[in-house]
PDB file of C-alpha atoms in Angstrom:
ATOM      1  CA  MET N   1       5.750  -5.388   6.292  1.00  0.00           C
ATOM      2  CA  ASP N   2       3.252  -5.941   9.113  1.00  0.00           C
ATOM      3  CA  TYR N   3       3.882  -2.415  10.384  1.00  0.00           C
ATOM      4  CA  LEU N   4       3.473  -0.919   6.900  1.00  0.00           C
ATOM      5  CA  PHE N   5       0.302  -2.901   6.281  1.00  0.00           C
ATOM      6  CA  ALA N   6      -1.136  -1.677   9.602  1.00  0.00           C
ATOM      7  CA  ALA N   7      -0.105   1.902   8.770  1.00  0.00           C
ATOM      8  CA  THR N   8      -1.885   1.573   5.433  1.00  0.00           C
ATOM      9  CA  VAL N   9      -5.081   0.327   7.067  1.00  0.00           C
ATOM     10  CA  ARG N  10      -4.861   3.218   9.534  1.00  0.00           C
ATOM     11  CA  LEU N  11      -4.478   5.742   6.699  1.00  0.00           C
ATOM     12  CA  VAL N  12      -7.442   4.260   4.841  1.00  0.00           C
ATOM     13  CA  ARG N  13      -9.589   4.418   7.972  1.00  0.00           C
ATOM     14  CA  LEU N  14      -8.559   8.027   8.588  1.00  0.00           C
ATOM     15  CA  GLY N  15      -9.509   8.735   4.986  1.00  0.00           C
ATOM     16  CA  ASP N  16     -13.042   7.358   5.379  1.00  0.00           C
ATOM     17  CA  THR N  17     -14.442  10.828   6.057  1.00  0.00           C
ATOM     18  CA  TYR N  18     -12.921  12.209   2.858  1.00  0.00           C
ATOM     19  CA  ARG N  19     -13.563   9.153   0.709  1.00  0.00           C
ATOM     20  CA  LEU N  20     -17.094   8.336   1.882  1.00  0.00           C
ATOM     21  CA  GLY N  21     -18.348  11.575   3.377  1.00  0.00           C
ATOM     22  CA  ALA N  22     -18.547  15.139   2.226  1.00  0.00           C
ATOM     23  CA  ASN N  23     -16.485  16.111  -0.774  1.00  0.00           C
ATOM     24  CA  THR N  24     -13.770  17.890   1.161  1.00  0.00           C
ATOM     25  CA  ALA N  25     -10.056  17.563   0.712  1.00  0.00           C
ATOM     26  CA  PRO N  26      -8.117  15.753   3.422  1.00  0.00           C
ATOM     27  CA  PRO N  27      -5.910  17.908   5.635  1.00  0.00           C
ATOM     28  CA  ALA N  28      -2.257  18.414   4.784  1.00  0.00           C
ATOM     29  CA  GLU N  29      -1.213  16.113   7.640  1.00  0.00           C
ATOM     30  CA  LEU N  30      -2.968  13.145   6.020  1.00  0.00           C
ATOM     31  CA  ILE N  31      -1.497  13.922   2.612  1.00  0.00           C
ATOM     32  CA  GLU N  32       1.945  14.085   4.229  1.00  0.00           C
ATOM     33  CA  GLU N  33       1.334  10.760   5.961  1.00  0.00           C
ATOM     34  CA  GLN N  34       0.280   9.279   2.629  1.00  0.00           C
ATOM     35  CA  GLU N  35       3.501  10.533   1.014  1.00  0.00           C
ATOM     36  CA  ARG N  36       5.653   9.174   3.862  1.00  0.00           C
ATOM     37  CA  LEU N  37       3.935   5.808   3.569  1.00  0.00           C
ATOM     38  CA  LYS N  38       4.499   5.769  -0.190  1.00  0.00           C
ATOM     39  CA  ALA N  39       8.202   6.503   0.289  1.00  0.00           C
ATOM     40  CA  THR N  40       8.528   3.846   2.986  1.00  0.00           C
ATOM     41  CA  LEU N  41       6.756   1.226   0.863  1.00  0.00           C
ATOM     42  CA  ASN N  42       9.063   2.028  -2.047  1.00  0.00           C
ATOM     43  CA  LYS N  43      12.110   1.711   0.199  1.00  0.00           C
ATOM     44  CA  TRP N  44      10.804  -1.570   1.646  1.00  0.00           C
ATOM     45  CA  ILE N  45      10.330  -3.205  -1.767  1.00  0.00           C
ATOM     46  CA  GLY N  46      13.836  -2.188  -2.809  1.00  0.00           C
ATOM     47  CA  LEU N  47      15.331  -3.696   0.325  1.00  0.00           C
ATOM     48  CA  PHE N  48      13.208  -6.837   0.027  1.00  0.00           C
ATOM     49  CA  LYS N  49      14.180  -7.399  -3.613  1.00  0.00           C
ATOM     50  CA  ASP N  50      17.833  -6.879  -2.734  1.00  0.00           C
ATOM     51  CA  PHE N  51      17.617  -9.395   0.104  1.00  0.00           C
ATOM     52  CA  ASP N  52      15.735 -11.898  -2.065  1.00  0.00           C
ATOM     53  CA  THR N  53      18.360 -11.562  -4.806  1.00  0.00           C
ATOM     54  CA  ARG N  54      21.295 -12.007  -2.449  1.00  0.00           C
ATOM     55  CA  HIS N  55      19.731 -14.750  -0.304  1.00  0.00           C
ATOM     56  CA  PRO N  56      17.048 -16.571  -2.311  1.00  0.00           C
ATOM     57  CA  GLU N  57      17.375 -19.633  -0.094  1.00  0.00           C
ATOM     58  CA  GLN N  58      16.244 -17.552   2.899  1.00  0.00           C
ATOM     59  CA  VAL N  59      12.872 -16.621   1.384  1.00  0.00           C
ATOM     60  CA  ASN N  60      10.203 -19.313   1.494  1.00  0.00           C
ATOM     61  CA  GLN N  61       7.977 -18.988  -1.595  1.00  0.00           C
ATOM     62  CA  VAL N  62       4.729 -19.191   0.390  1.00  0.00           C
ATOM     63  CA  SER N  63       5.945 -16.521   2.791  1.00  0.00           C
ATOM     64  CA  LYS N  64       7.104 -14.413  -0.137  1.00  0.00           C
ATOM     65  CA  ALA N  65       3.662 -14.653  -1.765  1.00  0.00           C
ATOM     66  CA  PHE N  66       2.020 -13.631   1.509  1.00  0.00           C
ATOM     67  CA  VAL N  67       4.274 -10.637   2.099  1.00  0.00           C
ATOM     68  CA  MET N  68       4.016  -9.520  -1.533  1.00  0.00           C
ATOM     69  CA  THR N  69       0.216  -9.669  -1.293  1.00  0.00           C
ATOM     70  CA  ARG N  70       0.407  -7.331   1.686  1.00  0.00           C
ATOM     71  CA  TYR N  71       2.826  -5.073  -0.162  1.00  0.00           C
ATOM     72  CA  GLU N  72       0.679  -4.824  -3.301  1.00  0.00           C
ATOM     73  CA  SER N  73      -2.470  -4.293  -1.209  1.00  0.00           C
ATOM     74  CA  SER N  74      -0.732  -1.532   0.719  1.00  0.00           C
ATOM     75  CA  GLN N  75       0.390   0.144  -2.496  1.00  0.00           C
ATOM     76  CA  ILE N  76      -3.173   0.164  -3.820  1.00  0.00           C
ATOM     77  CA  TRP N  77      -4.919   1.174  -0.609  1.00  0.00           C
ATOM     78  CA  HIS N  78      -2.567   3.991   0.312  1.00  0.00           C
ATOM     79  CA  ALA N  79      -2.863   5.461  -3.181  1.00  0.00           C
ATOM     80  CA  VAL N  80      -6.681   5.531  -3.181  1.00  0.00           C
ATOM     81  CA  ALA N  81      -7.156   6.353   0.505  1.00  0.00           C
ATOM     82  CA  PHE N  82      -8.885   9.658  -0.250  1.00  0.00           C
ATOM     83  CA  PHE N  83     -10.524   8.993  -3.639  1.00  0.00           C
ATOM     84  CA  PRO N  84     -14.323   9.115  -3.431  1.00  0.00           C
ATOM     85  CA  PHE N  85     -14.760   7.054  -6.603  1.00  0.00           C
ATOM     86  CA  GLU N  86     -14.380   3.284  -6.795  1.00  0.00           C
ATOM     87  CA  LEU N  87     -13.096   3.703 -10.331  1.00  0.00           C
ATOM     88  CA  ALA N  88      -9.803   4.815  -8.793  1.00  0.00           C
ATOM     89  CA  TYR N  89      -9.055   1.124  -8.257  1.00  0.00           C
ATOM     90  CA  ASP N  90      -9.069   0.574 -12.024  1.00  0.00           C
ATOM     91  CA  ARG N  91      -5.689   2.325 -12.168  1.00  0.00           C
ATOM     92  CA  TYR N  92      -4.201  -0.588 -10.258  1.00  0.00           C
ATOM     93  CA  LEU N  93      -5.437  -3.582 -12.248  1.00  0.00           C
ATOM     94  CA  ASP N  94      -1.834  -4.652 -12.851  1.00  0.00           C
ATOM     95  CA  ARG N  95      -1.232  -4.758  -9.082  1.00  0.00           C
ATOM     96  CA  PHE N  96      -4.451  -6.705  -8.536  1.00  0.00           C
ATOM     97  CA  GLY N  97      -3.188  -9.144 -11.156  1.00  0.00           C
ATOM     98  CA  ARG N  98       0.044  -9.649  -9.229  1.00  0.00           C
ATOM     99  CA  ILE N  99      -1.937 -10.367  -6.071  1.00  0.00           C
ATOM    100  CA  ILE N 100      -3.948 -13.056  -7.802  1.00  0.00           C
TER     101      ILE N 100
END
């Protein structure tokens, strides 16, 4: 999850120009990176849930809360990486609720 969280932060930073600057669309390479990250995050959560189901004794609840906070944050940030409007975050209120 640390790698995926760092990749998400990187994508968001690369999106600063398109989110905060001129109203231009991000290049195809960034959109492709966003899609790859989305797919990888979706695969990660499936694997994590499977592991947690099969080996619940192996997952400390505090550690699980920490890693799930990073997962939910990554899901939100990668999805809005190029949106110029803060209202885009409103689409993810359910995810914010899970973080809290």
